[in-house]
mmCIF file of C-alpha atoms in Angstrom:
data_model
loop_
_atom_site.group_PDB
_atom_site.id
_atom_site.type_symbol
_atom_site.label_atom_id
_atom_site.label_comp_id
_atom_site.label_asym_id
_atom_site.label_seq_id
_atom_site.Cartn_x
_atom_site.Cartn_y
_atom_site.Cartn_z
ATOM 1 C CA UNK H 1 50.067 -66.687 -32.638
ATOM 2 C CA UNK H 2 51.695 -64.001 -30.555
ATOM 3 C CA UNK H 3 48.993 -61.678 -29.274
ATOM 4 C CA UNK H 4 45.438 -61.428 -28.023
ATOM 5 C CA UNK H 5 44.096 -59.918 -31.255
ATOM 6 C CA UNK H 6 45.319 -62.876 -33.313
ATOM 7 C CA UNK H 7 43.910 -65.298 -30.747
ATOM 8 C CA UNK H 8 40.493 -63.639 -30.863
ATOM 9 C CA UNK H 9 40.333 -64.143 -34.656
ATOM 10 C CA UNK H 10 41.045 -67.846 -34.188
ATOM 11 C CA UNK H 11 38.486 -68.245 -31.401
ATOM 12 C CA UNK H 12 35.648 -66.393 -33.171
ATOM 13 C CA UNK H 13 35.941 -66.219 -36.936
ATOM 14 C CA UNK H 14 33.970 -63.616 -38.902
ATOM 15 C CA UNK H 15 30.626 -65.164 -39.909
ATOM 16 C CA UNK H 16 27.684 -63.917 -41.963
ATOM 17 C CA UNK H 17 29.006 -60.378 -42.180
ATOM 18 C CA UNK H 18 29.778 -60.181 -38.457
ATOM 19 C CA UNK H 19 33.366 -59.398 -37.490
ATOM 20 C CA UNK H 20 35.298 -61.157 -34.750
ATOM 21 C CA UNK H 21 34.899 -58.054 -32.587
ATOM 22 C CA UNK H 22 31.120 -57.770 -33.015
ATOM 23 C CA UNK H 23 30.656 -61.483 -32.319
ATOM 24 C CA UNK H 24 32.883 -61.223 -29.245
ATOM 25 C CA UNK H 25 31.023 -58.229 -27.854
ATOM 26 C CA UNK H 26 27.519 -59.665 -28.367
ATOM 27 C CA UNK H 27 28.003 -63.383 -27.931
ATOM 28 C CA UNK H 28 30.309 -63.499 -24.910
ATOM 29 C CA UNK H 29 27.964 -61.904 -22.334
ATOM 30 C CA UNK H 30 25.032 -63.963 -23.657
ATOM 31 C CA UNK H 31 26.922 -67.239 -23.157
ATOM 32 C CA UNK H 32 28.195 -66.077 -19.763
ATOM 33 C CA UNK H 33 24.602 -65.382 -18.648
ATOM 34 C CA UNK H 34 23.437 -68.745 -20.040
ATOM 35 C CA UNK H 35 26.232 -70.604 -18.238
ATOM 36 C CA UNK H 36 25.718 -68.729 -14.977
ATOM 37 C CA UNK H 37 21.986 -69.498 -14.960
ATOM 38 C CA UNK H 38 21.921 -73.055 -16.299
ATOM 39 C CA UNK H 39 24.939 -74.275 -14.347
ATOM 40 C CA UNK H 40 23.877 -72.440 -11.149
ATOM 41 C CA UNK H 41 27.313 -70.882 -10.732
ATOM 42 C CA UNK H 42 28.266 -69.274 -7.428
ATOM 43 C CA UNK H 43 31.458 -68.608 -5.402
ATOM 44 C CA UNK H 44 31.573 -72.249 -4.240
ATOM 45 C CA UNK H 45 31.353 -73.678 -7.777
ATOM 46 C CA UNK H 46 34.417 -75.152 -9.484
ATOM 47 C CA UNK H 47 34.059 -74.980 -13.260
ATOM 48 C CA UNK H 48 35.960 -76.636 -16.096
ATOM 49 C CA UNK H 49 36.275 -74.429 -19.206
ATOM 50 C CA UNK H 50 37.250 -77.008 -21.823
ATOM 51 C CA UNK H 51 38.923 -75.442 -24.842
ATOM 52 C CA UNK H 52 39.191 -72.175 -22.931
ATOM 53 C CA UNK H 53 41.212 -70.254 -25.531
ATOM 54 C CA UNK H 54 42.248 -66.962 -23.958
ATOM 55 C CA UNK H 55 39.574 -67.349 -21.284
ATOM 56 C CA UNK H 56 36.744 -65.160 -22.580
ATOM 57 C CA UNK H 57 34.015 -67.274 -20.928
ATOM 58 C CA UNK H 58 36.109 -67.990 -17.833
ATOM 59 C CA UNK H 59 36.702 -64.275 -17.278
ATOM 60 C CA UNK H 60 32.996 -63.527 -17.614
ATOM 61 C CA UNK H 61 31.747 -66.212 -15.238
ATOM 62 C CA UNK H 62 34.393 -65.430 -12.620
ATOM 63 C CA UNK H 63 33.535 -61.727 -12.685
ATOM 64 C CA UNK H 64 29.767 -62.304 -12.599
ATOM 65 C CA UNK H 65 29.496 -65.210 -10.133
ATOM 66 C CA UNK H 66 32.789 -65.477 -8.241
ATOM 67 C CA UNK H 67 33.223 -69.123 -9.272
ATOM 68 C CA UNK H 68 36.596 -70.859 -9.649
ATOM 69 C CA UNK H 69 37.614 -71.960 -13.150
ATOM 70 C CA UNK H 70 40.087 -74.496 -14.456
ATOM 71 C CA UNK H 71 40.712 -73.717 -18.104
ATOM 72 C CA UNK H 72 42.005 -76.440 -20.418
ATOM 73 C CA UNK H 73 43.449 -75.884 -23.880
ATOM 74 C CA UNK H 74 45.813 -77.838 -26.135
ATOM 75 C CA UNK H 75 47.611 -74.627 -27.117
ATOM 76 C CA UNK H 76 50.362 -73.432 -24.787
ATOM 77 C CA UNK H 77 50.136 -69.927 -26.264
ATOM 78 C CA UNK H 78 46.370 -69.781 -25.637
ATOM 79 C CA UNK H 79 46.911 -70.899 -22.051
ATOM 80 C CA UNK H 80 49.544 -68.225 -21.549
ATOM 81 C CA UNK H 81 47.290 -65.533 -22.965
ATOM 82 C CA UNK H 82 44.418 -66.816 -20.800
ATOM 83 C CA UNK H 83 46.339 -66.288 -17.566
ATOM 84 C CA UNK H 84 46.916 -62.647 -18.530
ATOM 85 C CA UNK H 85 43.442 -62.044 -19.980
ATOM 86 C CA UNK H 86 41.448 -63.548 -17.094
ATOM 87 C CA UNK H 87 43.857 -62.050 -14.546
ATOM 88 C CA UNK H 88 42.283 -63.721 -11.528
ATOM 89 C CA UNK H 89 43.439 -65.883 -8.658
ATOM 90 C CA UNK H 90 40.288 -67.926 -9.290
ATOM 91 C CA UNK H 91 41.623 -69.144 -12.657
ATOM 92 C CA UNK H 92 44.215 -71.672 -13.710
ATOM 93 C CA UNK H 93 45.097 -73.042 -17.157
ATOM 94 C CA UNK H 94 46.098 -76.650 -17.822
ATOM 95 C CA UNK H 95 46.844 -78.828 -20.815
ATOM 96 C CA UNK H 96 44.680 -81.945 -21.366
ATOM 97 C CA UNK H 97 47.362 -84.297 -20.016
ATOM 98 C CA UNK H 98 47.492 -82.349 -16.747
ATOM 99 C CA UNK H 99 43.703 -82.531 -16.558
ATOM 100 C CA UNK H 100 43.870 -86.312 -17.011
ATOM 101 C CA UNK H 101 46.342 -86.492 -14.119
ATOM 102 C CA UNK H 102 44.066 -84.374 -11.913
ATOM 103 C CA UNK H 103 41.077 -86.562 -12.796
ATOM 104 C CA UNK H 104 43.133 -89.669 -12.075
ATOM 105 C CA UNK H 105 43.886 -88.248 -8.639
ATOM 106 C CA UNK H 106 40.165 -87.812 -7.974
ATOM 107 C CA UNK H 107 39.479 -84.204 -8.946
ATOM 108 C CA UNK H 108 35.930 -83.530 -10.129
ATOM 109 C CA UNK H 109 34.296 -80.209 -10.961
ATOM 110 C CA UNK H 110 30.758 -79.033 -10.293
ATOM 111 C CA UNK H 111 30.115 -77.743 -13.809
ATOM 112 C CA UNK H 112 31.759 -77.681 -17.227
ATOM 113 C CA UNK H 113 31.648 -75.558 -20.371
ATOM 114 C CA UNK H 114 32.726 -76.566 -23.889
ATOM 115 C CA UNK H 115 32.170 -73.582 -26.186
ATOM 116 C CA UNK H 116 32.948 -73.910 -29.926
ATOM 117 C CA UNK H 117 35.486 -76.677 -29.258
ATOM 118 C CA UNK H 118 34.081 -80.191 -29.777
ATOM 119 C CA UNK H 119 33.365 -79.457 -33.452
ATOM 120 C CA UNK H 120 37.149 -79.152 -33.999
ATOM 121 C CA UNK H 121 38.471 -82.031 -31.855
ATOM 122 C CA UNK H 122 40.190 -84.742 -33.877
ATOM 123 C CA UNK H 123 39.014 -87.501 -31.500
ATOM 124 C CA UNK H 124 35.846 -86.142 -29.879
ATOM 125 C CA UNK H 125 35.194 -89.417 -28.059
ATOM 126 C CA UNK H 126 38.391 -88.810 -26.081
ATOM 127 C CA UNK H 127 37.382 -85.229 -25.268
ATOM 128 C CA UNK H 128 33.846 -86.220 -24.279
ATOM 129 C CA UNK H 129 35.312 -88.932 -22.024
ATOM 130 C CA UNK H 130 37.492 -86.242 -20.396
ATOM 131 C CA UNK H 131 34.448 -84.087 -19.756
ATOM 132 C CA UNK H 132 32.619 -87.068 -18.272
ATOM 133 C CA UNK H 133 35.568 -87.960 -16.019
ATOM 134 C CA UNK H 134 35.916 -84.355 -14.884
ATOM 135 C CA UNK H 135 32.303 -83.773 -13.878
ATOM 136 C CA UNK H 136 30.866 -84.939 -10.590
ATOM 137 C CA UNK H 137 27.606 -86.943 -10.641
ATOM 138 C CA UNK H 138 24.736 -84.471 -10.953
ATOM 139 C CA UNK H 139 27.053 -81.789 -12.324
ATOM 140 C CA UNK H 140 26.009 -79.933 -15.464
ATOM 141 C CA UNK H 141 27.733 -79.322 -18.783
ATOM 142 C CA UNK H 142 27.041 -76.494 -21.221
ATOM 143 C CA UNK H 143 27.996 -77.188 -24.846
ATOM 144 C CA UNK H 144 27.914 -74.611 -27.643
ATOM 145 C CA UNK H 145 28.726 -76.221 -30.969
ATOM 146 C CA UNK H 146 28.161 -76.333 -34.708
ATOM 147 C CA UNK H 147 25.766 -78.968 -36.023
ATOM 148 C CA UNK H 148 28.462 -80.027 -38.490
ATOM 149 C CA UNK H 149 32.060 -80.879 -37.748
ATOM 150 C CA UNK H 150 34.976 -78.687 -38.843
ATOM 151 C CA UNK H 151 38.249 -80.539 -38.441
ATOM 152 C CA UNK H 152 41.465 -79.546 -40.215
ATOM 153 C CA UNK H 153 42.133 -81.298 -43.530
ATOM 154 C CA UNK H 154 44.438 -80.863 -46.504
ATOM 155 C CA UNK H 155 41.994 -78.466 -48.168
ATOM 156 C CA UNK H 156 40.753 -76.559 -45.112
ATOM 157 C CA UNK H 157 37.952 -77.494 -42.709
ATOM 158 C CA UNK H 158 36.367 -80.915 -43.238
ATOM 159 C CA UNK H 159 33.136 -82.444 -41.933
ATOM 160 C CA UNK H 160 33.959 -86.015 -40.882
ATOM 161 C CA UNK H 161 30.265 -86.769 -40.211
ATOM 162 C CA UNK H 162 30.691 -87.437 -36.486
ATOM 163 C CA UNK H 163 27.484 -86.360 -34.743
ATOM 164 C CA UNK H 164 28.619 -84.525 -31.603
ATOM 165 C CA UNK H 165 25.099 -84.111 -30.215
ATOM 166 C CA UNK H 166 24.453 -87.862 -30.564
ATOM 167 C CA UNK H 167 27.786 -88.685 -28.902
ATOM 168 C CA UNK H 168 26.988 -86.369 -25.982
ATOM 169 C CA UNK H 169 23.457 -87.752 -25.659
ATOM 170 C CA UNK H 170 24.949 -91.239 -25.258
ATOM 171 C CA UNK H 171 27.139 -90.179 -22.317
ATOM 172 C CA UNK H 172 25.098 -87.549 -20.479
ATOM 173 C CA UNK H 173 21.490 -86.865 -19.591
ATOM 174 C CA UNK H 174 20.154 -84.135 -21.894
ATOM 175 C CA UNK H 175 18.420 -81.407 -19.888
ATOM 176 C CA UNK H 176 17.591 -79.167 -22.842
ATOM 177 C CA UNK H 177 18.815 -78.135 -26.258
ATOM 178 C CA UNK H 178 18.292 -74.805 -27.981
ATOM 179 C CA UNK H 179 19.617 -72.369 -30.550
ATOM 180 C CA UNK H 180 21.683 -69.266 -30.027
ATOM 181 C CA UNK H 181 19.668 -66.069 -30.203
ATOM 182 C CA UNK H 182 19.960 -64.821 -33.802
ATOM 183 C CA UNK H 183 20.097 -61.207 -32.613
ATOM 184 C CA UNK H 184 23.119 -62.115 -30.522
ATOM 185 C CA UNK H 185 24.964 -64.658 -32.665
ATOM 186 C CA UNK H 186 23.763 -63.575 -36.094
ATOM 187 C CA UNK H 187 21.452 -65.545 -38.382
ATOM 188 C CA UNK H 188 24.213 -67.625 -39.994
ATOM 189 C CA UNK H 189 25.678 -68.802 -36.682
ATOM 190 C CA UNK H 190 22.263 -69.351 -35.095
ATOM 191 C CA UNK H 191 21.062 -71.550 -37.973
ATOM 192 C CA UNK H 192 24.138 -73.765 -38.000
ATOM 193 C CA UNK H 193 24.732 -74.291 -34.291
ATOM 194 C CA UNK H 194 23.134 -75.334 -31.013
ATOM 195 C CA UNK H 195 23.599 -75.091 -27.295
ATOM 196 C CA UNK H 196 22.775 -77.918 -24.929
ATOM 197 C CA UNK H 197 22.676 -78.457 -21.188
ATOM 198 C CA UNK H 198 23.643 -81.917 -19.994
ATOM 199 C CA UNK H 199 23.826 -83.547 -16.594
ATOM 200 C CA UNK H 200 26.154 -86.310 -15.513
ATOM 201 C CA UNK H 201 24.121 -89.294 -14.418
#
């Protein structure tokens, strides 16, 4: 992956007749508004954007609320693109190991976002534990995710039957769960996904 256009196609695949571009244009501001409202973001808020990709949600919440965002992604190329795309002194991009080191040193964020990422994680229990370690008590987490898993296998995406919602419910206090607006996300995406707001106990 060498450029932003290629990265966008990886982050938001065409679904149900909607192109990457149409999904990006409709879905991104909707999720930014949801995160800003439900996580009570403001200029004093430090946010973790877990699986940040090129920073589409980070850019939106920084521009709309003035919050500070630490983006985390396993891909060095995504992190590099994120720095350029977000283009803000209120944003930094780390790999998961660097996040673990920060958490070990006592860093905790006020809010976290995991958008279209936990469905793909090979060991979601590890990633959920990272989110838990990162979030201060009382802090909120926004998750946007497929109902079914989609992890890479020999023949494409595979559902390994891990229930992400159940795993999150076991670690966090569920505040509310809902579906993405079909007019925003498209019927296919809306029917096969959920968003949830959690709070760290």
